[in-house]
C-alpha cells in the first residue's frame, strides 16, 4: 500500500522514500516528513511548540501562545494566516484583504492517477498503476476549497502534486498566487542546485548553500526560459554524484514560473514553486475551478545520479506521450545553419541528396519557406507555402525528398506574428499589444494572444492543412521571443492578469489538437534553442532543440546541465560547421560528432559542402550511432566528470540496463605539455563480468567490471585541441 491513513496521519511510501502529513487539533494540515523510506510513525513528535514571540497565534486552542503558523511545518501555507514566510497561496475571498486560512475538510484515495484538464500531467500506464491521494482543505469560514492532489509513482520514488481551487461561494474570489506545491523541511543547511543561463548558454549548473532569508528563481518571460529552468535539486552538503540524499522538484509548465526557498529564523527550510505570479490575478467566479500545474518531486538516497535516473525513467515512461519515445528517432539534417533564409529548391535538394547518400533519415526545412519570409522581420503568421521560393509546391518537394528515402520535417513558429504579415494586417487585435501604446518587440515580432479561440482555430487550420497537404513527418515548433505585456483585446480590464496563463493553456491546446489529429507526428520543441526546456513541453514533444549554441565545447556544459532532470533522448544535438557560427571556435569533426551523440543525433550544416574526409567521418558517425542506437537512447546515463570542474576533460557514459555493454565518451578541453595521467572510473557494469574494451574501434584489452569501475581506465593523451575519444565496452561471452 503506497498511501496509508491512520489517526489523521497520511503517509505515502514509494520504494525508497516516505512523505507524511498530519491533521492537528486546529485542523491544520501539517507537513511532518519527506525523506528516505521510514514507516508510519507519527513524525509530528519532531515539532517543538514554544512561544516564539512576534509570531501570530491561531485562536481556539489551549496552547494558543505556542501555536503559530509562522513556524509550524505546513503542507500548503496561505498569506494572511499569521505565517510570515513565503506562502503557497495568496487569495482574496471577499474582504479585499488576503483573508484565507485553510483547514482540513476531507480526503479520498483513488486507484488511478488524477488528471488535469488542459494541462500536461504525468500519467499511469498498464504496467504501473498509480494511486491518487486527494486532500481537501477549506477556508476556515468561506466555501472556498483547495484540493491537494498527490500521484504516487511508487517504483520511481516520485510523487506528483497539483492543486485545484474550487469556489463554492456566492461571489468571485481573486487568486493572486497559486503555487503548485509547498514543502517544509525541519532542517536547514541544504544546497540548492539550479540551472541558470541565457540564450545560447542554457542550463548551467550552479550549487550553493541556502542561506537565511529567501532565495528566488523566476521566469517572468511567459516561457520557462533560457535564464532559469523550472527544475531544481535540494541536496545535503555531502551529497555527490554517486551518494547522499537529494530531492528533485520539476514543474510541468512551460510559462513563467517562480521558485522560492526560505530558511527561517528557526533553521527550517520551506520551498514553494508554481506559475509566476508577478502579473497574475485570476478572477474565480462562483462554481468555477482553477488548476495549478503539476510538480514532480523525487527523493533519492543514491546521489545525483540516482536522482537523475529516477527522473529520466519517470519522464520516459510517464510524461512523454509521443509514440516516438520508444521508436528510433530520425537522424536529421536541419537547413538552418546551412542556409538560414537563403535557399531555393536546388540547394535543399542538394543537401537532401547528400543526406541520403550518407545514411541520414530526414531533412528538416527550417525557417523561411512560407509567406514573405526572407528575413526575420516579416511573414510570421502567414502559414502559406512560398511556392516561388520552393520552385513548386511543398507536396512536390516532399515527394522528391521522400523518393530519396528520407522523411521530411518543417519549421513553424505558431505563437508569433510579424507586423509585416497579412495576418497582422487582417487581425491586429490578435496580437498581445496594449491599445494606444507602442508594442515591445522581440526579434521584430509580436506575440499572438493564444488564449483566444479564434487564434487557435486559425493556427490549427493552417498547420493541419500544411501537414496534410504535403505528408509532413516532423515539426520543429519554435518560439523566438519572450512575452512582454500580457494583454488580450478579448478580456475586460480586471481580467488582464489571466492573460499569460491563458497564453500557455492556448499553446497546450493547439499542441493537443494537432497531436490528436496527427498522432504519429514527431514534434521537436524549440524556443531559440532551449528557452522552453521543461517537462510540460516534453508531454507533447519527445525531443527539444537544446540550444542555439552548436559549439561542441560549450554544449558540454549545456548538455551536462540538461541531463540532471531530463533524459538524454530529449536533447536534440547536431554536428555543425567549424569555425562555429556562434563563437567562432574551431573543433575537430570527430569531436563535434561525439558531443552530438550525447543526445538525439543530427547535422546542422550544408552537407553538400563537406570535404571528402569529413564525409567519410560523417558516414562513420552515422553508422556508429545507428549500430548503438539502443544504448544512446535507452541506456543509463552517467556523468563521469563535470565540465564545470577544473580539469582538462569531460567524460560521460551510456550503459545498458543488463550491464552488457557501454559507451564512454571523452572530450578534452585543454592541452598540456608533459601531461598528467587522467583516470576515469566507469559505472553501470557488473563487477565479476569481463568486458572487451575498444578505443575508437581498436581493441585495447579485456578487463573486469570491478577493475573498470574501481580502478578505472586511463585516458589517452589528446593529440590536438579539443580532441575526443569514444570507448566501447562489450561483455565477453
Ligand atoms: C531559432 C532556432 O533555435 C533556430 O534553430 C532556428 O530554427 C531559428 N530560430 C529560425 O528562425
XYZ file of C-alpha atoms and ligand atoms in Angstrom:
744
model
C 0.000 0.000 0.000
C 1.504 3.283 -1.086
C -0.919 5.507 0.844
C -1.696 4.797 4.474
C -4.117 6.888 6.514
C -4.270 6.342 10.275
C -5.306 8.654 13.121
C -5.256 11.780 10.926
C -1.783 10.914 9.662
C -1.307 10.487 5.906
C 1.794 8.503 5.000
C 2.857 7.970 1.405
C 5.530 5.394 0.681
C 7.444 4.923 -2.517
C 10.057 2.199 -2.859
C 12.727 4.250 -1.129
C 11.068 7.370 0.181
C 8.361 8.403 2.619
C 6.205 11.510 2.682
C 3.949 12.397 5.571
C 1.269 14.903 6.605
C -0.904 15.193 9.676
C -4.113 16.991 10.561
C -3.658 18.551 14.022
C -6.128 19.739 16.647
C -6.590 23.043 14.781
C -7.354 21.061 11.614
C -4.172 22.476 10.074
C -2.564 20.125 7.582
C 0.997 19.849 8.849
C 3.859 18.530 6.782
C 5.724 16.132 9.006
C 8.303 14.288 6.869
C 9.830 13.798 3.425
C 12.950 11.700 3.103
C 14.381 8.187 2.903
C 11.872 5.397 3.397
C 10.694 5.316 7.003
C 7.499 3.870 8.465
C 4.127 5.184 9.591
C 5.350 6.669 12.884
C 3.629 9.993 13.506
C 6.584 12.297 12.834
C 4.902 15.316 14.371
C 6.835 14.413 17.537
C 9.687 16.305 15.857
C 7.838 19.613 16.088
C 8.651 21.786 19.085
C 5.964 24.130 20.422
C 7.375 27.299 22.020
C 6.271 30.859 22.468
C 8.391 32.305 19.710
C 7.397 35.952 20.062
C 6.087 38.078 17.210
C 4.575 35.011 15.615
C 0.832 35.216 15.004
C -1.223 32.847 17.152
C -4.212 30.980 15.817
C -7.185 31.302 18.182
C -9.144 28.441 19.644
C -6.550 26.101 21.049
C -5.440 25.505 24.595
C -1.865 26.103 23.571
C -2.655 29.325 21.711
C 0.503 31.176 22.802
C 2.730 28.460 21.426
C 0.688 27.605 18.362
C 1.742 29.689 15.373
C 1.601 29.013 11.678
C 4.732 31.127 11.455
C 6.914 28.186 12.409
C 4.703 25.120 12.058
C 5.608 22.993 9.031
C 2.622 23.143 6.704
C 1.551 21.433 3.558
C 0.041 24.455 1.838
C 0.629 27.803 3.513
C -1.500 30.882 2.925
C -0.711 34.561 3.140
C -2.567 36.425 5.884
C -2.689 33.480 8.264
C -0.025 34.743 10.664
C 2.645 32.886 8.732
C 5.162 35.482 7.607
C 7.198 33.121 5.491
C 6.765 32.643 1.744
C 3.293 31.364 1.029
C 1.855 28.885 -1.420
C -1.456 30.719 -1.776
C -2.416 34.356 -1.838
C -6.157 34.736 -2.283
C -8.805 37.344 -1.615
C -12.085 35.757 -0.718
C -14.227 38.847 -0.228
C -12.833 41.358 2.252
C -10.322 42.748 -0.209
C -7.502 41.544 2.039
C -5.653 38.227 1.766
C -8.109 36.630 4.126
C -7.736 32.907 3.584
C -6.756 30.333 6.220
C -7.084 26.713 5.257
C -8.153 23.817 7.436
C -8.670 20.143 6.683
C -12.018 19.205 5.185
C -11.876 15.676 3.758
C -9.817 13.229 1.727
C -10.158 10.358 -0.702
C -7.873 7.779 -2.261
C -8.263 6.790 -5.911
C -6.761 3.766 -7.574
C -5.664 5.770 -10.610
C -3.680 8.882 -11.355
C -5.635 12.147 -11.254
C -5.977 14.077 -14.492
C -5.620 17.818 -15.049
C -7.899 19.263 -17.733
C -5.930 21.357 -20.232
C -2.547 20.850 -18.583
C 0.247 18.328 -19.015
C 0.474 15.776 -16.218
C 2.326 12.544 -15.543
C 0.126 9.565 -16.370
C -0.142 5.977 -15.219
C 0.293 3.053 -17.573
C -0.968 -0.507 -17.781
C 2.366 -1.589 -16.268
C 2.396 0.885 -13.447
C -0.820 1.792 -11.711
C -0.631 4.921 -9.697
C -2.668 5.837 -6.640
C -4.009 9.316 -6.041
C -4.467 10.928 -2.671
C -6.724 13.944 -2.692
C -6.830 16.056 0.438
C -9.410 18.818 0.505
C -8.738 21.931 2.548
C -11.312 24.628 3.118
C -11.143 28.216 4.210
C -11.927 28.368 7.903
C -15.014 30.495 7.117
C -15.884 30.648 3.416
C -16.904 27.952 0.933
C -13.538 28.161 -0.730
C -11.870 24.784 -1.281
C -8.324 23.770 -2.109
C -7.842 20.240 -3.408
C -4.304 18.989 -2.924
C -3.578 16.166 -5.349
C -0.825 13.585 -4.924
C 0.069 10.939 -7.522
C 2.285 8.165 -6.194
C 4.750 6.629 -8.660
C 5.990 4.068 -6.192
C 8.538 2.373 -8.419
C 10.259 5.625 -9.408
C 10.325 7.280 -5.972
C 8.289 10.061 -7.459
C 5.277 11.856 -6.044
C 3.461 14.346 -8.232
C 1.497 17.229 -6.834
C -1.089 19.588 -8.229
C -3.716 21.880 -6.797
C -7.304 22.557 -7.777
C -9.046 25.549 -6.269
C -12.784 25.479 -6.196
C -15.028 28.426 -5.470
C -18.330 27.403 -3.897
C -19.022 30.893 -2.537
C -21.755 33.112 -3.939
C -19.229 35.677 -5.128
C -15.932 35.641 -7.046
C -12.583 35.044 -5.414
C -9.366 36.613 -6.606
C -6.317 34.426 -6.827
C -3.028 36.304 -6.671
C -0.580 33.464 -6.171
C -1.280 29.749 -6.539
C 1.800 27.613 -6.143
C 1.758 24.013 -7.271
C 3.323 22.791 -4.114
C 4.838 23.827 -0.860
C 7.080 21.770 1.351
C 8.650 22.378 4.742
C 11.809 20.660 5.914
C 12.697 20.591 9.590
C 16.334 21.445 8.840
C 18.491 23.971 7.073
C 21.950 23.536 5.572
C 20.719 22.313 2.199
C 22.440 23.113 -1.060
C 20.277 24.345 -3.889
C 21.333 23.163 -7.333
C 19.776 25.126 -10.140
C 20.244 25.659 -13.837
C 20.616 29.240 -14.937
C 21.616 30.510 -18.340
C 20.989 32.737 -21.308
C 20.184 32.408 -24.976
C 22.979 30.190 -26.354
C 24.097 29.179 -22.885
C 21.250 27.357 -21.167
C 21.135 25.216 -18.017
C 24.479 25.991 -16.412
C 24.676 24.156 -13.109
C 25.192 26.251 -10.001
C 25.308 24.855 -6.462
C 25.178 26.919 -3.317
C 24.080 26.749 0.299
C 20.636 28.141 1.065
C 21.122 30.989 3.495
C 18.684 32.548 5.931
C 16.075 34.547 4.070
C 14.557 33.960 0.666
C 16.262 32.643 -2.442
C 14.276 33.020 -5.599
C 14.461 31.629 -9.127
C 11.973 33.025 -11.518
C 10.970 33.487 -15.120
C 8.673 36.414 -15.819
C 9.050 35.851 -19.562
C 5.878 33.920 -20.278
C 8.055 30.887 -21.046
C 10.070 28.651 -18.763
C 13.074 30.472 -20.256
C 16.756 30.178 -21.106
C 17.609 32.143 -17.976
C 16.192 29.816 -15.327
C 14.886 26.280 -15.580
C 11.823 25.051 -13.683
C 13.808 22.188 -12.205
C 15.873 22.368 -9.027
C 17.619 19.995 -6.668
C 17.886 20.265 -2.921
C 20.852 18.275 -1.638
C 22.626 17.689 1.609
C 26.093 19.174 1.839
C 27.810 15.791 1.478
C 25.726 14.643 -1.486
C 27.761 13.838 -4.599
C 27.070 12.248 -7.971
C 27.182 8.764 -6.506
C 25.948 9.112 -2.932
C 23.891 11.087 -0.495
C 20.393 12.404 -0.071
C 18.836 14.779 -2.565
C 15.429 15.892 -3.805
C 14.367 16.979 -7.283
C 11.450 19.323 -7.980
C 10.289 19.928 -11.535
C 7.314 21.911 -12.750
C 5.327 20.591 -15.708
C 4.693 24.033 -17.034
C 6.062 25.978 -19.984
C 5.175 29.511 -18.943
C 6.759 31.846 -16.424
C 7.386 30.269 -13.041
C 8.545 31.131 -9.578
C 10.509 29.083 -7.121
C 11.145 30.410 -3.656
C 13.180 28.799 -0.937
C 13.280 30.224 2.551
C 15.396 29.358 5.530
C 13.518 30.731 8.528
C 14.869 32.013 11.859
C 14.400 28.560 13.394
C 16.554 26.924 10.717
C 13.695 25.275 8.919
C 13.559 25.284 5.116
C 10.475 25.953 3.017
C 10.171 25.570 -0.743
C 7.288 26.653 -2.975
C 7.093 26.516 -6.760
C 4.408 27.277 -9.299
C 3.357 29.580 -12.083
C 4.756 33.079 -11.995
C 2.561 35.447 -10.031
C 4.218 38.725 -10.988
C 1.421 39.756 -13.291
C -1.100 37.183 -12.113
C -4.604 37.920 -10.942
C -7.212 35.278 -11.668
C -10.859 36.073 -11.056
C -12.541 32.854 -9.995
C -16.323 33.150 -10.354
C -18.705 31.030 -8.232
C -18.837 27.328 -9.179
C -15.566 27.546 -11.116
C -12.209 25.894 -10.526
C -8.638 26.876 -11.151
C -5.926 24.272 -11.652
C -2.306 24.927 -10.771
C 0.194 22.971 -12.900
C 1.753 19.757 -11.731
C 5.071 19.315 -9.947
C 7.168 16.171 -9.943
C 9.001 15.526 -6.674
C 11.647 12.859 -6.339
C 13.738 11.777 -3.387
C 16.964 9.831 -3.861
C 19.411 8.482 -1.327
C 21.757 7.478 -4.135
C 23.223 10.819 -5.008
C 22.618 12.984 -8.014
C 22.957 10.047 -10.439
C 20.247 8.147 -8.592
C 18.006 11.203 -8.744
C 18.624 11.716 -12.460
C 17.967 8.071 -13.232
C 14.651 8.108 -11.375
C 13.615 11.289 -13.174
C 14.770 10.039 -16.583
C 12.659 6.906 -16.146
C 9.665 8.913 -14.979
C 9.854 11.290 -17.924
C 10.278 8.461 -20.433
C 7.544 6.247 -19.017
C 5.050 8.676 -17.545
C 5.452 12.138 -19.035
C 6.350 11.878 -22.718
C 3.279 10.638 -24.559
C 4.610 10.551 -28.089
C 4.894 7.071 -29.620
C 8.308 8.311 -30.803
C 9.736 7.986 -27.317
C 10.312 4.291 -27.841
C 10.936 4.416 -31.589
C 14.167 5.201 -33.381
C 14.295 8.939 -33.863
C 15.347 10.023 -37.334
C 18.932 11.231 -37.728
C 18.223 14.510 -39.418
C 19.906 17.352 -41.205
C 18.433 20.770 -40.494
C 18.746 23.557 -43.059
C 19.145 26.484 -40.605
C 22.891 26.785 -40.222
C 23.315 25.507 -43.777
C 21.285 28.234 -45.446
C 19.346 30.430 -42.993
C 16.747 32.199 -45.179
C 18.841 31.932 -48.291
C 17.739 28.753 -50.053
C 15.928 27.527 -53.096
C 14.763 24.151 -54.252
C 18.153 23.289 -55.759
C 20.033 23.945 -52.539
C 17.580 21.934 -50.431
C 17.656 19.014 -52.850
C 21.466 19.073 -52.895
C 21.561 18.773 -49.097
C 18.912 16.055 -49.222
C 20.834 14.053 -51.829
C 23.970 14.171 -49.702
C 21.958 13.247 -46.594
C 20.510 10.209 -48.354
C 23.959 9.203 -49.512
C 25.404 9.415 -46.019
C 22.606 7.338 -44.486
C 20.656 10.071 -42.700
C 16.934 9.632 -42.191
C 15.345 13.058 -42.512
C 15.678 16.529 -43.976
C 14.228 19.414 -41.988
C 13.430 22.642 -43.798
C 13.837 25.368 -41.195
C 12.637 28.976 -41.215
C 11.904 30.775 -44.499
C 9.559 28.502 -46.507
C 6.300 30.449 -46.033
C 4.715 33.842 -46.630
C 7.148 36.663 -47.363
C 9.846 35.338 -45.099
C 13.285 36.124 -46.450
C 14.434 37.686 -43.225
C 13.251 37.580 -39.630
C 11.251 40.802 -39.766
C 8.284 39.644 -41.828
C 5.928 36.824 -42.628
C 5.212 35.163 -39.282
C 1.567 34.200 -39.132
C 1.227 33.726 -42.910
C 1.416 29.961 -42.868
C 1.078 29.549 -46.628
C 3.813 27.889 -48.684
C 6.039 30.251 -50.679
C 5.917 28.229 -53.886
C 8.031 30.732 -55.746
C 10.915 30.207 -53.343
C 10.410 26.444 -53.228
C 10.242 26.268 -57.036
C 6.896 24.447 -56.885
C 4.540 23.017 -54.324
C 5.637 21.792 -50.922
C 3.994 18.495 -51.774
C 6.204 18.177 -54.884
C 9.355 18.927 -52.876
C 8.418 16.487 -50.138
C 7.650 13.764 -52.673
C 11.058 14.218 -54.217
C 12.724 14.014 -50.791
C 10.642 11.021 -49.759
C 11.723 9.474 -53.057
C 15.343 9.703 -51.880
C 14.421 7.573 -48.880
C 14.299 10.483 -46.427
C 11.421 11.671 -44.314
C 10.646 15.375 -44.197
C 10.291 17.921 -41.424
C 9.218 21.544 -41.353
C 9.881 24.503 -39.034
C 6.994 26.564 -37.609
C 6.609 29.310 -35.031
C 2.857 29.346 -34.443
C 2.654 31.655 -31.425
C 4.094 34.670 -33.214
C 3.109 37.267 -35.777
C 5.128 39.820 -37.776
C 3.626 43.268 -38.159
C 4.587 42.899 -41.795
C 2.228 39.994 -42.460
C -1.210 39.553 -43.954
C -2.367 38.002 -40.702
C -1.461 41.084 -38.676
C -2.967 43.412 -41.257
C -6.236 41.458 -41.046
C -6.277 40.909 -37.266
C -4.147 43.431 -35.378
C -6.178 42.659 -32.248
C -4.886 39.071 -32.275
C -1.510 40.335 -31.086
C -0.928 40.939 -27.383
C -0.379 44.648 -27.659
C -1.830 47.318 -25.387
C -4.104 49.649 -27.396
C -2.605 53.083 -27.926
C 0.905 52.047 -26.883
C 3.945 51.185 -28.978
C 4.405 47.435 -28.631
C 7.558 45.928 -27.168
C 9.069 43.878 -29.987
C 11.439 40.959 -29.775
C 13.217 39.768 -32.936
C 10.919 42.244 -34.695
C 7.867 40.162 -33.870
C 4.756 40.258 -31.723
C 3.116 37.518 -29.705
C -0.305 36.167 -30.591
C -2.998 36.035 -27.955
C -3.080 32.254 -27.666
C -5.859 32.456 -25.097
C -8.321 33.296 -27.908
C -10.326 30.538 -29.562
C -10.248 32.243 -32.964
C -6.443 32.395 -32.902
C -6.193 28.719 -32.032
C -8.719 27.790 -34.730
C -6.785 29.747 -37.365
C -3.455 28.205 -36.374
C -4.849 24.704 -36.134
C -6.453 25.069 -39.560
C -3.285 26.377 -41.218
C -0.901 23.910 -39.588
C -3.022 20.842 -40.179
C -3.615 21.873 -43.783
C 0.106 22.111 -44.400
C 0.910 18.868 -42.597
C -1.798 17.006 -44.516
C -1.171 18.622 -47.876
C 2.444 17.507 -48.017
C 2.668 14.454 -45.786
C 4.921 16.112 -43.205
C 6.562 13.710 -40.759
C 8.041 16.106 -38.224
C 7.606 19.646 -36.991
C 10.119 21.874 -35.243
C 7.981 24.156 -33.047
C 9.902 27.321 -32.320
C 9.218 30.386 -30.138
C 11.653 33.236 -30.588
C 10.862 35.904 -28.070
C 9.672 36.384 -24.517
C 6.284 37.807 -23.693
C 6.161 41.444 -22.670
C 2.709 42.822 -21.954
C 0.132 40.200 -21.147
C -2.767 41.971 -22.814
C -5.805 40.483 -24.505
C -8.327 42.520 -26.504
C -10.872 39.837 -25.586
C -10.732 40.257 -21.815
C -12.030 43.078 -19.619
C -9.618 45.224 -17.643
C -9.980 43.319 -14.391
C -9.072 40.035 -16.089
C -5.832 41.045 -17.828
C -3.912 39.313 -15.042
C -5.058 35.998 -16.534
C -3.571 36.532 -19.973
C -0.142 34.971 -19.519
C -1.511 31.737 -18.084
C -4.250 31.630 -20.715
C -1.466 32.001 -23.307
C 0.220 28.827 -22.052
C -3.098 26.972 -21.894
C -3.678 28.008 -25.533
C -0.267 26.667 -26.591
C -1.069 23.361 -24.915
C -4.484 23.287 -26.564
C -3.036 23.790 -30.024
C -0.409 21.105 -29.455
C -3.107 18.778 -28.183
C -5.370 19.403 -31.201
C -2.534 18.745 -33.630
C -1.423 15.584 -31.891
C -4.983 14.277 -31.585
C -5.434 14.623 -35.334
C -1.843 13.589 -36.199
C -0.831 11.062 -33.539
C 2.251 9.929 -35.456
C 3.647 13.426 -35.877
C 7.071 13.925 -34.298
C 7.228 17.395 -32.766
C 10.578 18.811 -31.713
C 10.238 21.633 -29.199
C 12.383 24.730 -29.527
C 12.487 28.271 -28.258
C 15.542 29.908 -29.733
C 17.142 26.603 -28.710
C 16.418 25.656 -25.113
C 14.249 28.550 -23.940
C 11.361 26.240 -23.170
C 13.059 23.066 -21.989
C 10.624 21.791 -19.387
C 8.593 18.718 -18.568
C 5.430 20.467 -19.734
C 6.749 20.620 -23.295
C 8.041 17.050 -23.065
C 4.477 15.885 -22.541
C 3.918 16.888 -26.177
C 7.400 16.784 -27.716
C 9.772 13.864 -27.107
C 12.786 15.979 -28.044
C 13.793 19.632 -27.753
C 16.474 21.611 -29.637
C 18.787 22.006 -26.689
C 20.451 25.310 -27.591
C 21.092 27.650 -30.489
C 24.701 27.314 -29.473
C 26.043 24.434 -31.570
C 29.665 24.757 -30.463
C 30.604 21.289 -29.221
C 32.657 22.600 -26.310
C 30.017 24.985 -24.964
C 27.456 22.225 -25.496
C 29.381 20.088 -22.973
C 28.108 22.324 -20.183
C 24.665 22.873 -21.646
C 24.025 19.172 -22.188
C 25.570 18.269 -18.830
C 23.198 20.662 -17.038
C 20.229 19.416 -19.023
C 20.990 15.795 -18.123
C 20.215 16.293 -14.420
C 16.484 16.455 -14.909
C 15.846 15.385 -18.479
C 16.549 12.138 -20.354
C 19.299 12.312 -22.938
C 16.998 11.252 -25.761
C 15.099 14.502 -25.261
C 18.241 16.500 -26.055
C 18.375 17.314 -29.724
C 22.061 17.815 -30.627
C 23.649 18.406 -34.036
C 27.050 18.470 -35.675
C 27.562 21.956 -37.098
C 30.255 23.574 -39.172
C 33.657 24.785 -37.964
C 34.588 27.510 -37.186
C 31.367 27.559 -35.227
C 28.706 30.110 -36.214
C 28.061 31.259 -32.655
C 31.523 31.645 -31.144
C 33.984 31.120 -33.986
C 35.718 28.173 -32.298
C 37.405 25.522 -34.419
C 36.906 21.921 -33.306
C 37.641 18.575 -34.958
C 34.745 16.995 -36.872
C 35.116 13.886 -34.727
C 34.642 15.880 -31.503
C 31.517 17.512 -32.859
C 30.124 14.064 -33.659
C 30.895 12.664 -30.203
C 29.218 15.642 -28.494
C 26.121 15.398 -30.681
C 25.808 11.695 -29.829
C 25.119 12.748 -26.243
C 21.553 13.318 -27.405
C 19.253 12.764 -30.375
C 21.765 12.989 -33.183
C 21.743 15.084 -36.342
C 23.538 17.615 -38.518
C 23.131 21.353 -38.884
C 25.336 22.278 -41.839
C 25.471 22.153 -45.601
C 26.292 18.504 -46.175
C 26.965 19.199 -49.836
C 29.956 21.324 -48.785
C 31.693 18.715 -46.626
C 35.278 17.860 -47.549
C 35.789 14.209 -48.639
C 37.433 13.215 -45.326
C 34.582 14.884 -43.398
C 32.090 12.905 -45.470
C 33.881 9.725 -44.524
C 33.757 10.710 -40.882
C 30.087 11.651 -41.102
C 29.235 8.289 -42.677
C 31.142 6.557 -39.866
C 29.409 8.640 -37.186
C 26.015 7.751 -38.618
C 26.913 4.080 -38.851
C 28.200 4.049 -35.251
C 25.174 5.919 -33.892
C 22.784 3.579 -35.679
C 24.683 0.496 -34.525
C 24.498 1.615 -30.892
C 21.199 3.405 -31.097
C 19.611 1.497 -28.200
C 22.458 2.410 -25.879
C 22.285 6.085 -26.785
C 18.537 6.355 -26.475
C 17.695 3.924 -23.696
C 20.998 3.362 -21.871
C 21.624 4.512 -18.308
C 23.448 7.809 -18.456
C 26.346 8.559 -16.129
C 28.122 11.881 -15.717
C 31.713 10.744 -15.183
C 33.145 14.212 -14.774
C 31.859 17.750 -14.677
C 32.660 20.310 -17.378
C 32.388 22.908 -14.616
C 35.173 21.334 -12.571
C 38.772 22.300 -13.078
C 40.325 19.646 -15.251
C 41.092 19.168 -18.874
C 38.385 16.789 -19.999
C 34.670 15.976 -19.767
C 33.537 12.350 -19.791
C 30.189 10.605 -19.794
C 28.867 7.100 -20.278
C 25.849 5.210 -21.540
C 25.489 1.662 -20.138
C 22.704 -0.773 -20.944
C 20.351 -1.942 -18.213
C 21.640 -5.526 -18.436
C 25.218 -4.293 -17.911
C 26.408 -5.981 -21.081
C 27.803 -3.003 -22.947
C 28.675 0.646 -22.546
C 29.988 3.633 -24.463
C 32.277 6.108 -22.756
C 32.889 9.465 -24.427
C 35.711 11.809 -23.508
C 36.283 15.328 -24.802
C 39.469 17.227 -23.963
C 39.022 20.895 -23.324
C 42.632 21.752 -22.592
C 46.097 20.697 -23.734
C 49.234 20.302 -21.650
C 52.827 19.528 -22.482
C 54.103 16.633 -20.393
C 50.530 15.878 -19.236
C 49.442 14.104 -16.086
C 47.657 10.779 -16.152
C 43.894 11.086 -16.224
C 41.912 8.164 -14.829
C 38.161 7.853 -15.141
C 36.023 5.452 -13.109
C 33.283 3.752 -15.089
C 29.779 2.998 -13.856
C 26.893 0.671 -14.544
C 28.933 -2.500 -15.182
C 28.973 -5.777 -13.260
C 31.976 -6.415 -11.033
C 32.505 -10.063 -11.963
C 31.936 -9.776 -15.692
C 34.732 -9.327 -18.215
C 34.464 -6.613 -20.836
C 36.346 -6.128 -24.079
C 37.375 -2.526 -24.377
C 37.717 -0.825 -27.763
C 39.086 2.677 -28.218
C 37.814 4.254 -31.429
C 37.285 0.753 -32.798
C 40.708 -0.634 -31.717
C 40.689 -3.464 -29.178
C 42.556 -2.393 -26.018
C 42.214 -5.455 -23.809
C 39.734 -7.270 -21.590
C 39.007 -6.088 -18.055
C 36.614 -6.973 -15.279
C 33.784 -4.652 -14.321
C 35.404 -4.353 -10.884
C 38.628 -3.111 -12.460
C 36.896 -0.673 -14.784
C 34.675 0.771 -12.072
C 37.011 0.749 -9.077
C 40.481 1.193 -10.577
C 39.190 2.977 -13.694
C 40.555 3.466 -17.191
C 43.464 5.614 -18.245
C 42.569 8.255 -20.775
C 44.639 8.621 -23.921
C 46.724 11.763 -24.383
C 44.925 14.326 -26.586
C 46.692 14.893 -29.896
C 45.158 18.231 -30.807
C 42.981 20.966 -29.393
C 39.551 19.610 -28.371
C 40.455 16.049 -29.208
C 37.815 13.437 -28.299
C 37.577 9.670 -27.929
C 34.945 7.014 -27.634
C 35.432 3.747 -25.770
C 33.101 0.856 -26.440
C 32.829 -1.947 -23.884
C 31.217 -5.260 -24.601
C 30.791 -8.181 -22.250
C 32.968 -11.133 -23.211
C 30.819 -14.229 -23.579
C 15.683 29.746 -33.548
C 16.007 28.271 -33.574
O 16.515 27.845 -32.381
C 16.951 28.024 -34.745
O 17.380 26.698 -34.731
C 16.219 28.351 -35.996
O 15.128 27.485 -36.146
C 15.751 29.790 -35.977
N 15.037 30.098 -34.777
C 14.909 30.102 -37.172
O 14.365 31.328 -37.137
